[in-house]
PDB file of C-alpha atoms and ligand atoms in Angstrom:
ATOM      1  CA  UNK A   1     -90.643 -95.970-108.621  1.00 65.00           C
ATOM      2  CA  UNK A   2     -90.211 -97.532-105.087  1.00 65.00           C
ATOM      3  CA  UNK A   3     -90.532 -95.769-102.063  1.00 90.00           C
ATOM      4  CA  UNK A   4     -94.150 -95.796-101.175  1.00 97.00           C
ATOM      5  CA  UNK A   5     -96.839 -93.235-100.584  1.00 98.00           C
ATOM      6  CA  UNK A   6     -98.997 -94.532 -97.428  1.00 98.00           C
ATOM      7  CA  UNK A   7    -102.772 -93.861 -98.485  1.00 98.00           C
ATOM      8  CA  UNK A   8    -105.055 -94.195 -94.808  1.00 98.00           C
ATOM      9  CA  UNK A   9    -108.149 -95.099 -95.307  1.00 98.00           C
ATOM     10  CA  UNK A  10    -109.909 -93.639 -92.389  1.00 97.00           C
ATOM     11  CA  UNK A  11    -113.342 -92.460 -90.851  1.00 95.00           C
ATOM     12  CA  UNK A  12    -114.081 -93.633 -87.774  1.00 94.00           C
ATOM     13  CA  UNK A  13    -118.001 -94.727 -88.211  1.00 93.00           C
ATOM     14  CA  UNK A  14    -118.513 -98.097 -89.406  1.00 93.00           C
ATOM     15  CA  UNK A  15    -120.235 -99.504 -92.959  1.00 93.00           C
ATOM     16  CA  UNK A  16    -118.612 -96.170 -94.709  1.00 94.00           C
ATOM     17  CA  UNK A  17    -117.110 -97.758 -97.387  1.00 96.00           C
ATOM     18  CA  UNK A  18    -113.697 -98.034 -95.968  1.00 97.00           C
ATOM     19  CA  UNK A  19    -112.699-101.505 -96.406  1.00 98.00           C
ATOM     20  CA  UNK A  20    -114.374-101.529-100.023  1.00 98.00           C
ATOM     21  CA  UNK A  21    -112.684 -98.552-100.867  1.00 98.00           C
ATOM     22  CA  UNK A  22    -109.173-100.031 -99.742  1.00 98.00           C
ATOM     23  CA  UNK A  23    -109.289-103.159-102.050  1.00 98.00           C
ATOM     24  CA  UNK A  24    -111.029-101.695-104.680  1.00 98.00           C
ATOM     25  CA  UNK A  25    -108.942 -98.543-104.723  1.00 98.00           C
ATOM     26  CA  UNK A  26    -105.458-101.147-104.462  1.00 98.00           C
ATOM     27  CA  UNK A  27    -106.727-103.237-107.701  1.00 98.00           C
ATOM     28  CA  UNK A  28    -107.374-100.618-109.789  1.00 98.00           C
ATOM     29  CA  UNK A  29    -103.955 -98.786-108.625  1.00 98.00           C
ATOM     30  CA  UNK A  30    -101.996-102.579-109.041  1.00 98.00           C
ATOM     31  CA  UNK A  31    -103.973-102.975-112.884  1.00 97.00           C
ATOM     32  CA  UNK A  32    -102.524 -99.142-113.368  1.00 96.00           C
ATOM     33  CA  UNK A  33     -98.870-101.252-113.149  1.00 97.00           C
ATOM     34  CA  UNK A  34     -98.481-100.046-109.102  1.00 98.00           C
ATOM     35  CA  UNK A  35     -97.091-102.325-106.795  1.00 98.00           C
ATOM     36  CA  UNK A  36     -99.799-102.295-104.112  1.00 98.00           C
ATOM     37  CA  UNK A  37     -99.514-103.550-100.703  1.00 98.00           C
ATOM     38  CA  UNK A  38    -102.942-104.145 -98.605  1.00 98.00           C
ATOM     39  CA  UNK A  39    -102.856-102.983 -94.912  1.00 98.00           C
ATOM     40  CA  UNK A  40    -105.565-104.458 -92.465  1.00 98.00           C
ATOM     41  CA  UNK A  41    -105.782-102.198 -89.605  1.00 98.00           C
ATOM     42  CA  UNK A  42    -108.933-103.404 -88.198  1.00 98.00           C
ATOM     43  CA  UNK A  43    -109.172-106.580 -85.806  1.00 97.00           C
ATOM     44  CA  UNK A  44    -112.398-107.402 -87.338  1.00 97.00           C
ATOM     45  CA  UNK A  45    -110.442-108.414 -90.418  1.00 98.00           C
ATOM     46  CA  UNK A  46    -112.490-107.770 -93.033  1.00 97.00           C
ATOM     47  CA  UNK A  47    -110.274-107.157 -95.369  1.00 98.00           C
ATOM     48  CA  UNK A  48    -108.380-109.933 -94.594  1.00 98.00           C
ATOM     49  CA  UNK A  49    -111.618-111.839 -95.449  1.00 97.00           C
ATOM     50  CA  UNK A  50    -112.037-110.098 -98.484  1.00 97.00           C
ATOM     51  CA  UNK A  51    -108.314-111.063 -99.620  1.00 97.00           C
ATOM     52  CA  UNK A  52    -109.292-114.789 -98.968  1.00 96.00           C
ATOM     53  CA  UNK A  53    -108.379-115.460 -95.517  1.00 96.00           C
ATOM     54  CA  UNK A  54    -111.553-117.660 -94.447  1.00 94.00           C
ATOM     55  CA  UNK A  55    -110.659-117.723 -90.899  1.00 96.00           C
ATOM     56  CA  UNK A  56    -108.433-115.079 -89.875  1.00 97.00           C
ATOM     57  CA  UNK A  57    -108.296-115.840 -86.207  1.00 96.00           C
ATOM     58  CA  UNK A  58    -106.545-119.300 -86.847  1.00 96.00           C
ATOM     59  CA  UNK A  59    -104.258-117.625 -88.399  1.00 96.00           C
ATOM     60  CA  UNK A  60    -100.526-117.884 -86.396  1.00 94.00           C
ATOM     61  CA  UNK A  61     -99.604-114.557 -84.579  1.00 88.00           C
ATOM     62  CA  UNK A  62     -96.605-114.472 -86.748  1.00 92.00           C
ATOM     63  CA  UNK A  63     -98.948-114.153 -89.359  1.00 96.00           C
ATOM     64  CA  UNK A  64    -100.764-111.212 -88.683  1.00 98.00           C
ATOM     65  CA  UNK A  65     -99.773-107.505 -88.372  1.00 98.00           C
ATOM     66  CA  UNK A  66     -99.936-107.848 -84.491  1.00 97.00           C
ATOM     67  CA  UNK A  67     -96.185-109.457 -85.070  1.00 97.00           C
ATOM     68  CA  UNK A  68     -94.626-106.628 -86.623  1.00 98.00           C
ATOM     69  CA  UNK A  69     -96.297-104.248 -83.934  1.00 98.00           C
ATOM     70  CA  UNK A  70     -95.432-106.251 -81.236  1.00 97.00           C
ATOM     71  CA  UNK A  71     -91.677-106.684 -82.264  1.00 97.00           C
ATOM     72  CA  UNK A  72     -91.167-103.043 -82.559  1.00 97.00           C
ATOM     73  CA  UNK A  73     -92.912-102.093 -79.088  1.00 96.00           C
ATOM     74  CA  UNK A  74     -90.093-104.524 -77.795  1.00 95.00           C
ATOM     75  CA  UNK A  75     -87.491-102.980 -79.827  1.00 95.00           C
ATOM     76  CA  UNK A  76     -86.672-105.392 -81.907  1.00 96.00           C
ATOM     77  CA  UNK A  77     -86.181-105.821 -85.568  1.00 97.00           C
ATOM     78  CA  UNK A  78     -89.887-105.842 -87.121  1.00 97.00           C
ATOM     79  CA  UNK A  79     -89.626-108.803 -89.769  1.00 97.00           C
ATOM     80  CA  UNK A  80     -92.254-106.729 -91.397  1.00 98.00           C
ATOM     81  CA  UNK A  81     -91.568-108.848 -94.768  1.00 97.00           C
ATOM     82  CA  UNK A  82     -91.723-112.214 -93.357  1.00 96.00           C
ATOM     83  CA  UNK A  83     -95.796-111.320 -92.271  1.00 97.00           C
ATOM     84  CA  UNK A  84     -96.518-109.960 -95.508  1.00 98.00           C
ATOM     85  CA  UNK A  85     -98.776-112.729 -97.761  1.00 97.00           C
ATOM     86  CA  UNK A  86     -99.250-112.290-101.692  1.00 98.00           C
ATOM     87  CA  UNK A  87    -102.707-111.970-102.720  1.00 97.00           C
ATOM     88  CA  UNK A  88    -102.470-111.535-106.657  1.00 96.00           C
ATOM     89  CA  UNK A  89    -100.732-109.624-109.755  1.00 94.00           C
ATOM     90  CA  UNK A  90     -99.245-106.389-108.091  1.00 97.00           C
ATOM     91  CA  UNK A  91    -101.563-106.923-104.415  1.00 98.00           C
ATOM     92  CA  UNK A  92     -99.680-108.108-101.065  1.00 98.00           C
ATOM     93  CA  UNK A  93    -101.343-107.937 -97.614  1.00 98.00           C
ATOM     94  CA  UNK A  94    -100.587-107.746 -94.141  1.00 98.00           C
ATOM     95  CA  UNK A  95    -103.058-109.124 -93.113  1.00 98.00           C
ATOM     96  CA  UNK A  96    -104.848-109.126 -89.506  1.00 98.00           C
ATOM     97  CA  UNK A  97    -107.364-110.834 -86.638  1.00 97.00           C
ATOM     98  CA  UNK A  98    -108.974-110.485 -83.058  1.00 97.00           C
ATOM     99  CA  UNK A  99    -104.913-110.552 -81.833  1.00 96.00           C
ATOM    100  CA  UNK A 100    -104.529-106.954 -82.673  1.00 97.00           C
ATOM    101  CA  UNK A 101    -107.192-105.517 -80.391  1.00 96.00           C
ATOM    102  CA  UNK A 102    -105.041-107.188 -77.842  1.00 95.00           C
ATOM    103  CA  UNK A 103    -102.043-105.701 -79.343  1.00 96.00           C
ATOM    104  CA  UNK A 104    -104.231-102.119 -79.348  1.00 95.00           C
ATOM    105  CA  UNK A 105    -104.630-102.648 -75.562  1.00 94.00           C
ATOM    106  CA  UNK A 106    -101.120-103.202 -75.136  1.00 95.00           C
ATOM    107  CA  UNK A 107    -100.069-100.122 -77.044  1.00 94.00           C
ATOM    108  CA  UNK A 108    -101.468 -97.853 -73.789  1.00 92.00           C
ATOM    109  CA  UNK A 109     -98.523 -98.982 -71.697  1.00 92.00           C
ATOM    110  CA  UNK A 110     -96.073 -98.215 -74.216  1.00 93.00           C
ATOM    111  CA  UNK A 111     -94.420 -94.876 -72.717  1.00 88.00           C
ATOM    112  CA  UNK A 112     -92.481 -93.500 -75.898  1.00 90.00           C
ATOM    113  CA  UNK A 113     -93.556 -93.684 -79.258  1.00 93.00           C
ATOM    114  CA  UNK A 114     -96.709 -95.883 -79.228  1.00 96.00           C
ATOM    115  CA  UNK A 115     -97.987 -93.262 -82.302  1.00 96.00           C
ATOM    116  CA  UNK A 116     -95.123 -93.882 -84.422  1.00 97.00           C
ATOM    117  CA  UNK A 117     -94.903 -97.545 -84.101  1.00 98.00           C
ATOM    118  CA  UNK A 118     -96.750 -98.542 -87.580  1.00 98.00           C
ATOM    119  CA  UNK A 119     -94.566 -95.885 -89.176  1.00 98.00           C
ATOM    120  CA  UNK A 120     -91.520 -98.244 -88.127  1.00 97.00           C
ATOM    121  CA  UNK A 121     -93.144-101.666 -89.236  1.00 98.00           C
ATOM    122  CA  UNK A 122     -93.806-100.192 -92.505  1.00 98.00           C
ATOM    123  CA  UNK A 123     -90.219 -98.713 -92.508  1.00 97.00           C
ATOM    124  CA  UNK A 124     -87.737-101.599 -94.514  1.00 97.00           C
ATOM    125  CA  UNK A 125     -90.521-102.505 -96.659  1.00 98.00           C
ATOM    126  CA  UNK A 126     -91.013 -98.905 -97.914  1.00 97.00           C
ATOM    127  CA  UNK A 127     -89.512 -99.562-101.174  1.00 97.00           C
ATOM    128  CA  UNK A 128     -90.894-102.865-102.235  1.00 97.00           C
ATOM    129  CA  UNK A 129     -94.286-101.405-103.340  1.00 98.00           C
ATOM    130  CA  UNK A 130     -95.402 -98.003-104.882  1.00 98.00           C
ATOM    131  CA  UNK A 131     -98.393 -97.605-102.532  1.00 98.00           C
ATOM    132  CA  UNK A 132     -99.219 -98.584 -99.267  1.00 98.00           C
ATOM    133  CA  UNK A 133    -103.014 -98.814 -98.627  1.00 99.00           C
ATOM    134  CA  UNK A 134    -103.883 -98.849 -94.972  1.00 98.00           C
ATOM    135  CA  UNK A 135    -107.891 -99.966 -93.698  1.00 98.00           C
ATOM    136  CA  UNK A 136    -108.593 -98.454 -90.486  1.00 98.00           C
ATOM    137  CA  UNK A 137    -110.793 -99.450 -87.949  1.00 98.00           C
ATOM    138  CA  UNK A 138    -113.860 -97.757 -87.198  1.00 96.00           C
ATOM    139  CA  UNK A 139    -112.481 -95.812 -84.179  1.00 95.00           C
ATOM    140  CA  UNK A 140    -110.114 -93.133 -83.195  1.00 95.00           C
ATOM    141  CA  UNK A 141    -107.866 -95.156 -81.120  1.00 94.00           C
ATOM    142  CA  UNK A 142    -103.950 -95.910 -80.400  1.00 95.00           C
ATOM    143  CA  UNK A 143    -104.289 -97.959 -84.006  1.00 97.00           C
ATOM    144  CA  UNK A 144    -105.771 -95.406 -85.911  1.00 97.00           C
ATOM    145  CA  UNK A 145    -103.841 -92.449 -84.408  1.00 97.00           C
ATOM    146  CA  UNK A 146    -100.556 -94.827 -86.179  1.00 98.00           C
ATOM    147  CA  UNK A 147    -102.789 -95.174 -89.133  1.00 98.00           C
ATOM    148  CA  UNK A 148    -102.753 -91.381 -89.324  1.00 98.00           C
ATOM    149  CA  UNK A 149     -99.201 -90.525 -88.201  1.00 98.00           C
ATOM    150  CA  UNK A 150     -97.810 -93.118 -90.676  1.00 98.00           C
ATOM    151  CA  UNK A 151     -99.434 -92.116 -93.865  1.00 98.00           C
ATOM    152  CA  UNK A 152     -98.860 -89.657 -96.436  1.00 98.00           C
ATOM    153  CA  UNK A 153    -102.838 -89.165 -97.104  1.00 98.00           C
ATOM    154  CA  UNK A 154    -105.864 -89.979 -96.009  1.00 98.00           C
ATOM    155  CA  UNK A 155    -109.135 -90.735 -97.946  1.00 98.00           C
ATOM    156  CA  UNK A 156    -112.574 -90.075 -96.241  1.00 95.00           C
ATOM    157  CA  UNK A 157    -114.897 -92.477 -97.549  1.00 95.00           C
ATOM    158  CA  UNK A 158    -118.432 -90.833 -96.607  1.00 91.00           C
ATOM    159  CA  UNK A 159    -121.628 -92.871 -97.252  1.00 86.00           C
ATOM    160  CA  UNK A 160    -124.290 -90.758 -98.821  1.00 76.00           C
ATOM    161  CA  UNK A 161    -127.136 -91.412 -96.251  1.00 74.00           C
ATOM    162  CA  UNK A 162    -125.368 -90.298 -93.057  1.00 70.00           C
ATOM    163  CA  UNK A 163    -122.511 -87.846 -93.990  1.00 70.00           C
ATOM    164  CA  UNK A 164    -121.999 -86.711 -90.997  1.00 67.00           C
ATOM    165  CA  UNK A 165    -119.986 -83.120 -90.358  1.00 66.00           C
ATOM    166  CA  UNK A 166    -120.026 -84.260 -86.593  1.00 71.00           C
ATOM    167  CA  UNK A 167    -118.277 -86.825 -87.042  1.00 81.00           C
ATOM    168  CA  UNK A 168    -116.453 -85.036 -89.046  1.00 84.00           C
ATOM    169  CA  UNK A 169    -115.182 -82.312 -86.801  1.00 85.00           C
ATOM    170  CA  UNK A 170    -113.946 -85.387 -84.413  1.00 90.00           C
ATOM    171  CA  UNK A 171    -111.830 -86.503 -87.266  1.00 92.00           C
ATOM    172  CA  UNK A 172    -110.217 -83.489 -88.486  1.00 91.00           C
ATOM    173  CA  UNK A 173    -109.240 -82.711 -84.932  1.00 92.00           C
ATOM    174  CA  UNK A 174    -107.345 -86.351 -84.504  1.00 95.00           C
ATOM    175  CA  UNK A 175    -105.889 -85.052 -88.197  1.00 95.00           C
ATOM    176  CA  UNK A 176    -105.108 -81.755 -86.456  1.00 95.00           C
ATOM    177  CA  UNK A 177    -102.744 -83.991 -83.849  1.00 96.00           C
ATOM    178  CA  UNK A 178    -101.196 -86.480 -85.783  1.00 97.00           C
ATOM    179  CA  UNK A 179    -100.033 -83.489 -88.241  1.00 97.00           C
ATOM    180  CA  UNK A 180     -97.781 -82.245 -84.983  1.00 96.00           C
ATOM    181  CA  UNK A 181     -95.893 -85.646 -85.225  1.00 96.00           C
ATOM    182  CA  UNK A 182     -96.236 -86.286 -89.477  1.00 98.00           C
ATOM    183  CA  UNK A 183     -96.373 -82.453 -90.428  1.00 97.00           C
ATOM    184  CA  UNK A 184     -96.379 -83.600 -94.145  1.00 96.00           C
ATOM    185  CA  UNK A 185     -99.759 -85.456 -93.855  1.00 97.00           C
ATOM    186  CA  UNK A 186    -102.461 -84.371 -96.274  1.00 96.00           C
ATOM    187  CA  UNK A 187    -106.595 -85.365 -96.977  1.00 95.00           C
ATOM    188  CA  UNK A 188    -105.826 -86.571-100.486  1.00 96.00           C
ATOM    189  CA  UNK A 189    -110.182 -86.041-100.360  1.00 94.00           C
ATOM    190  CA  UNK A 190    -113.309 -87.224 -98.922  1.00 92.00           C
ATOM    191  CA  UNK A 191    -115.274 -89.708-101.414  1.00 93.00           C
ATOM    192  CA  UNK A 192    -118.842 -90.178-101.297  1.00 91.00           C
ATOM    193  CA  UNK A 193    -119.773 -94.034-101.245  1.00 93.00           C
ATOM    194  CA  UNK A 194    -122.959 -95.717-101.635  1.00 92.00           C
ATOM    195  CA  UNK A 195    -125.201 -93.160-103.447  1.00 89.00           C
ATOM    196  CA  UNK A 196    -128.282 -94.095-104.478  1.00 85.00           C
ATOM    197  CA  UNK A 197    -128.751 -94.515-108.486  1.00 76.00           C
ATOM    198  CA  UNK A 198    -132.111 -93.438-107.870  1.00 77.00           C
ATOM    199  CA  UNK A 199    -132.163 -90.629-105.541  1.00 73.00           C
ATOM    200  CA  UNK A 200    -130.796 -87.150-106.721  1.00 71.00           C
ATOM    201  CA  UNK A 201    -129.137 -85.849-103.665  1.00 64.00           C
ATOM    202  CA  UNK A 202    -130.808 -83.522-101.857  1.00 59.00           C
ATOM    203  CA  UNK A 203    -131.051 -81.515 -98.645  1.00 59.00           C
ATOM    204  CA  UNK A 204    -129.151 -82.252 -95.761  1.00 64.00           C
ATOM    205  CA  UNK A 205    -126.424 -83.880 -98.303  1.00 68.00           C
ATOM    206  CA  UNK A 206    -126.183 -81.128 -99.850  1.00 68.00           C
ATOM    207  CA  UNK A 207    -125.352 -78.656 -97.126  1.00 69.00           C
ATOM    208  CA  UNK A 208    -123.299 -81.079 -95.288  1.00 71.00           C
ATOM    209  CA  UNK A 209    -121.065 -81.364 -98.168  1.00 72.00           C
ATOM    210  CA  UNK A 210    -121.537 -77.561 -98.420  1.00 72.00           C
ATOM    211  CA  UNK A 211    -120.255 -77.710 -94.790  1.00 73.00           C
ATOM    212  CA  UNK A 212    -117.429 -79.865 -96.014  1.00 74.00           C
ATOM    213  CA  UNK A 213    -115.811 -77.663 -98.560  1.00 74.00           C
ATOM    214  CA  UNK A 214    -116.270 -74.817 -96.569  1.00 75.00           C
ATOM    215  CA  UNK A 215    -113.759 -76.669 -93.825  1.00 72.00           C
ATOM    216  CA  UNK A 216    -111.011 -76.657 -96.611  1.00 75.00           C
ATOM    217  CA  UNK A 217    -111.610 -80.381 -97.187  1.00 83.00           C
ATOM    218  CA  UNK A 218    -111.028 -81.964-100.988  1.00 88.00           C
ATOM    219  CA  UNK A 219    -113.395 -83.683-101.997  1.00 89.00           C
ATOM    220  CA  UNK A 220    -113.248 -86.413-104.542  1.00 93.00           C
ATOM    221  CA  UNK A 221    -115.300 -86.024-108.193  1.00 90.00           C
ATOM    222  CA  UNK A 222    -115.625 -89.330-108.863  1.00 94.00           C
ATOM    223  CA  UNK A 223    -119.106 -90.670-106.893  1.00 92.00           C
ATOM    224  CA  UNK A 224    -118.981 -94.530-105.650  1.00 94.00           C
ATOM    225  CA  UNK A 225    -122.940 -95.502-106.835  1.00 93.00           C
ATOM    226  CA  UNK A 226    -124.322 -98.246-104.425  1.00 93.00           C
ATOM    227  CA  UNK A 227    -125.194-101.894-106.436  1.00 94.00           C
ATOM    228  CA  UNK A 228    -125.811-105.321-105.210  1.00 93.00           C
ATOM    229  CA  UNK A 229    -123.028-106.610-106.852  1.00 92.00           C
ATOM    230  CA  UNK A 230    -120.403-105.251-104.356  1.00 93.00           C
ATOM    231  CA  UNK A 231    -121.968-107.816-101.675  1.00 92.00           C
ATOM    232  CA  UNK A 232    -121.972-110.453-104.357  1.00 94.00           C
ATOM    233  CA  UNK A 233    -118.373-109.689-104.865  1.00 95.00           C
ATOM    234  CA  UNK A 234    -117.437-109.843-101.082  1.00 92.00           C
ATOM    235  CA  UNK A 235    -119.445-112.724-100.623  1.00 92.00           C
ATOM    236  CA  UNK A 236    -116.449-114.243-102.830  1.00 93.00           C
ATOM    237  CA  UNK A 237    -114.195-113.178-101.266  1.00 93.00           C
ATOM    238  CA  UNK A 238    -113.110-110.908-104.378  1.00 94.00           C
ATOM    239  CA  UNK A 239    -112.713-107.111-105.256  1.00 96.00           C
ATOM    240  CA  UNK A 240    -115.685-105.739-107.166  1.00 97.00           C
ATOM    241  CA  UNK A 241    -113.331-104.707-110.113  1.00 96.00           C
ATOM    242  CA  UNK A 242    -111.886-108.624-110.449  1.00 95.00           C
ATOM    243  CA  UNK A 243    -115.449-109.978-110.131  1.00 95.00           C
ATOM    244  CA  UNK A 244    -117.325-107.848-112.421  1.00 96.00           C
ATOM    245  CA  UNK A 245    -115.120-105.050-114.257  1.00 95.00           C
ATOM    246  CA  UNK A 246    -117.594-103.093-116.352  1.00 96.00           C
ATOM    247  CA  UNK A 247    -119.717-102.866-113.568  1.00 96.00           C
ATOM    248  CA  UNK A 248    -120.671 -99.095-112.049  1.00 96.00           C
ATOM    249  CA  UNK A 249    -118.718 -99.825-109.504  1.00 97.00           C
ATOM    250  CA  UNK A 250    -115.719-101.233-110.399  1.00 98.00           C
ATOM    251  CA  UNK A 251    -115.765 -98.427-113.113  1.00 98.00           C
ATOM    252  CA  UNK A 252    -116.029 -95.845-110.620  1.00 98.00           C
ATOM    253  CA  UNK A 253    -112.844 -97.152-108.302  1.00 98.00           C
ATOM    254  CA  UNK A 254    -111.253 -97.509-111.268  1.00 98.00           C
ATOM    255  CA  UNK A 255    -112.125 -93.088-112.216  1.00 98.00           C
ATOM    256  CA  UNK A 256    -110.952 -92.496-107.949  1.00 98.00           C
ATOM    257  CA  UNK A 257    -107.629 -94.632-109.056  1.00 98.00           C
ATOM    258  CA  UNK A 258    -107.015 -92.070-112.358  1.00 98.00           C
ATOM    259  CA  UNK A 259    -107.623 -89.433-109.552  1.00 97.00           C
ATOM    260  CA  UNK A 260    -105.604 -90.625-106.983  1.00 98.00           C
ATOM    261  CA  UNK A 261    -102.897 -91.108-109.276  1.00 97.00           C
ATOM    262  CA  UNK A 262    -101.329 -87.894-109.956  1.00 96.00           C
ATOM    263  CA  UNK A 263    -100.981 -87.714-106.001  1.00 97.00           C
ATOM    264  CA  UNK A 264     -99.382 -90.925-106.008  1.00 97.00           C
ATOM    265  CA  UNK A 265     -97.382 -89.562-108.319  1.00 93.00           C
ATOM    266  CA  UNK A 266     -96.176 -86.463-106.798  1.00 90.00           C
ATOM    267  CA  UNK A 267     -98.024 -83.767-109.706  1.00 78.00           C
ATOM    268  CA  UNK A 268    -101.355 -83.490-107.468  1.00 66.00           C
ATOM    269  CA  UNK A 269    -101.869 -79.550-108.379  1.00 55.00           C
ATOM    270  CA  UNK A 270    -104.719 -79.367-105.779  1.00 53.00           C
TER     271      UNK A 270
HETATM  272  N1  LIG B 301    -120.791 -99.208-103.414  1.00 58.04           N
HETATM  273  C1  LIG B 301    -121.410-100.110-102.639  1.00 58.04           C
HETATM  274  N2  LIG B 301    -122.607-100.614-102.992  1.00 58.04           N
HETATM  275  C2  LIG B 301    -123.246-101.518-102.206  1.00 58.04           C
HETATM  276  N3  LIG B 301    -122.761-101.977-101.052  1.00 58.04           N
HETATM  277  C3  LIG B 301    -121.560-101.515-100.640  1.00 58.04           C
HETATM  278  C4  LIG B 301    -120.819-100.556-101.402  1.00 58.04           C
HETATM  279  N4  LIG B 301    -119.676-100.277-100.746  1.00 58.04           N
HETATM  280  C5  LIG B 301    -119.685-101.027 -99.629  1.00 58.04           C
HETATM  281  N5  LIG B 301    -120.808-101.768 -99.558  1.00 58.04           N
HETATM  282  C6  LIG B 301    -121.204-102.690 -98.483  1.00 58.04           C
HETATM  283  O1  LIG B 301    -121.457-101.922 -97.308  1.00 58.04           O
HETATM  284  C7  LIG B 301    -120.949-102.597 -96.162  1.00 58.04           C
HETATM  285  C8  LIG B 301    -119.932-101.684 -95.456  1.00 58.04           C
HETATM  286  O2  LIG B 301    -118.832-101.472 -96.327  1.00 58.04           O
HETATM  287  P1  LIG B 301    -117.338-101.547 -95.793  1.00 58.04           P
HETATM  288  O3  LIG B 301    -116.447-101.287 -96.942  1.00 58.04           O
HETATM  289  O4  LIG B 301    -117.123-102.832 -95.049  1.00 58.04           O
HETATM  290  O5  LIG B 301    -117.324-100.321 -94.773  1.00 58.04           O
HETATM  291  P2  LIG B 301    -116.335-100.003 -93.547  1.00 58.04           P
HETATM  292  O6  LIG B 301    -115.046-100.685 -93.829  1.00 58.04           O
HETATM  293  O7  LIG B 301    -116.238 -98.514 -93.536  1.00 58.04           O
HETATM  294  O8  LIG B 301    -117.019-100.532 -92.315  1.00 58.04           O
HETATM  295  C9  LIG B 301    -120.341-103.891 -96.663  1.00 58.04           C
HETATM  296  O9  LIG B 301    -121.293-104.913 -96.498  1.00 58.04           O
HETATM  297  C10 LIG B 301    -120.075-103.646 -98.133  1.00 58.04           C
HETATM  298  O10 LIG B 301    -120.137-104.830 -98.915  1.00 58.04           O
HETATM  299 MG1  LIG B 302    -113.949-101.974 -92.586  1.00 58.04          MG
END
């Protein structure tokens, strides 16, 4: 294989799932024999942490994704490679911390292409990995507008409770834009995370998703249940799938990999 497909991981309310999703989603895709690389797009750096990076602000500039951003805003080459940190079997990372809210700020006084500018770090690495697994922040900003115009797909990751079609509507019109500079971008699906074992769902969730389909977006079958074991996994700094595999939950990342796949792939029929 070789030349990527960029999977952005994307909703821009917090605690959705998003940065579970991402390494979850890139182990079970790197266990499926992928080459997976890990992109932290949030300066909070959680999945950073969750790759094993205890204290990702000490880490050097050169270190983080900032770098890469920063050398292409200034038109130079972006030595994406040289940032890029192996995690395990099949899983890099570029990895991030508090410099790239900085970097974020800096991006409004870029004149010309400040949306593409992700697109371009990515670029001469495109065809060292299969997949390309970007965690966004929890915003609609400069960073996640590259997320969006960088990617090939996007996954929603909705939590049960609070799906939201507000929110929603705000993020389908920031998909609406970055389509007029990546025409080819598609919602691979929205994915419901955290559902209650215990609680049918009901109500609200049920006409919100209602609301959902009826705004032409995919949504995922496989359901991510909620389980204590996903905070004992991140409290080790590991994925939920290489702490406990049979778990529900590693089980069901590993059914949203077998479904993700075929789009990976290129034989999506949706
Ligand atoms: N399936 C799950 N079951 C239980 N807790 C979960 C599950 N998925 C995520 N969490 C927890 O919910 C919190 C928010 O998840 P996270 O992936 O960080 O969301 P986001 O990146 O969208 O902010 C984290 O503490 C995470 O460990
Ligand atoms: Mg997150």
């Amino acid at each position: 294989m070789g030349k990527a497909k960029i999977i952005a991981v994307t909703n821009q309310k917090g605690g959705t799932g998003k940065t579970t999703t991402t390494q979850n989603l890139g182990d079970a895709l790197a266990l499926k024999g992928l080459r997976v690389l890990l992109v932290d797009m949030d300066h909070q750096a959680s999945l950073s942490i969750l790759c094993g990076i205890d204290q990702p602000d000490q880490l050097p500039d050169e270190q983080t994704i900032a770098a890469p951003i920063l050398n292409v805003a200034n038109h130079e080459d972006p030595n994406t490679r040289a940032t890029i940190r192996h995690i395990h079997d099949n899983v890099d990372l570029l990895a991030s911390n508090v410099m790239l809210s900085r970097v974020e700020m800096y991006l409004s006084s870029v004149s010309m292409g400040r949306e593409t500018i992700l697109r371009r770090v990515l670029e001469p690495v495109m065809d060292d990995y299969d997949v390309i697994i970007i965690d966004c922040a929890p915003n609609l900003g400069n960073l996640t507008a590259n997320d969006m115009v960088a990617a090939d797909g996007m996954i929603v990751p909705m939590c049960a409770q609070y799906l939201s079609v507000k929110g929603l509507d705000l993020l389908l019109a920031q998909y609406s834009d970055a389509k007029l500079l990546n025409p080819g971008l598609e919602i691979i699906g929205a994915l419901i995370t955290m559902k209650d074992p215990r609680r049918t769902m009901q109500g609200r969730i049920v006409e919100s998703l209602q609301a959902q389909r009826e705004q032409g977006l995919a949504m995922f079958d496989t359901i991510i249940p909620r389980a204590a074991d996903t905070e004992e996994a991140s409290a080790k700094a590991q994925s939920i799938i290489a702490f406990k595999h049979d778990s529900k939950v590693a089980q069901a990342y590993l059914r949203l990999a077998d479904e993700v796949m075929p789009w990976i792939m290129g034989e999506d029929a949706r």
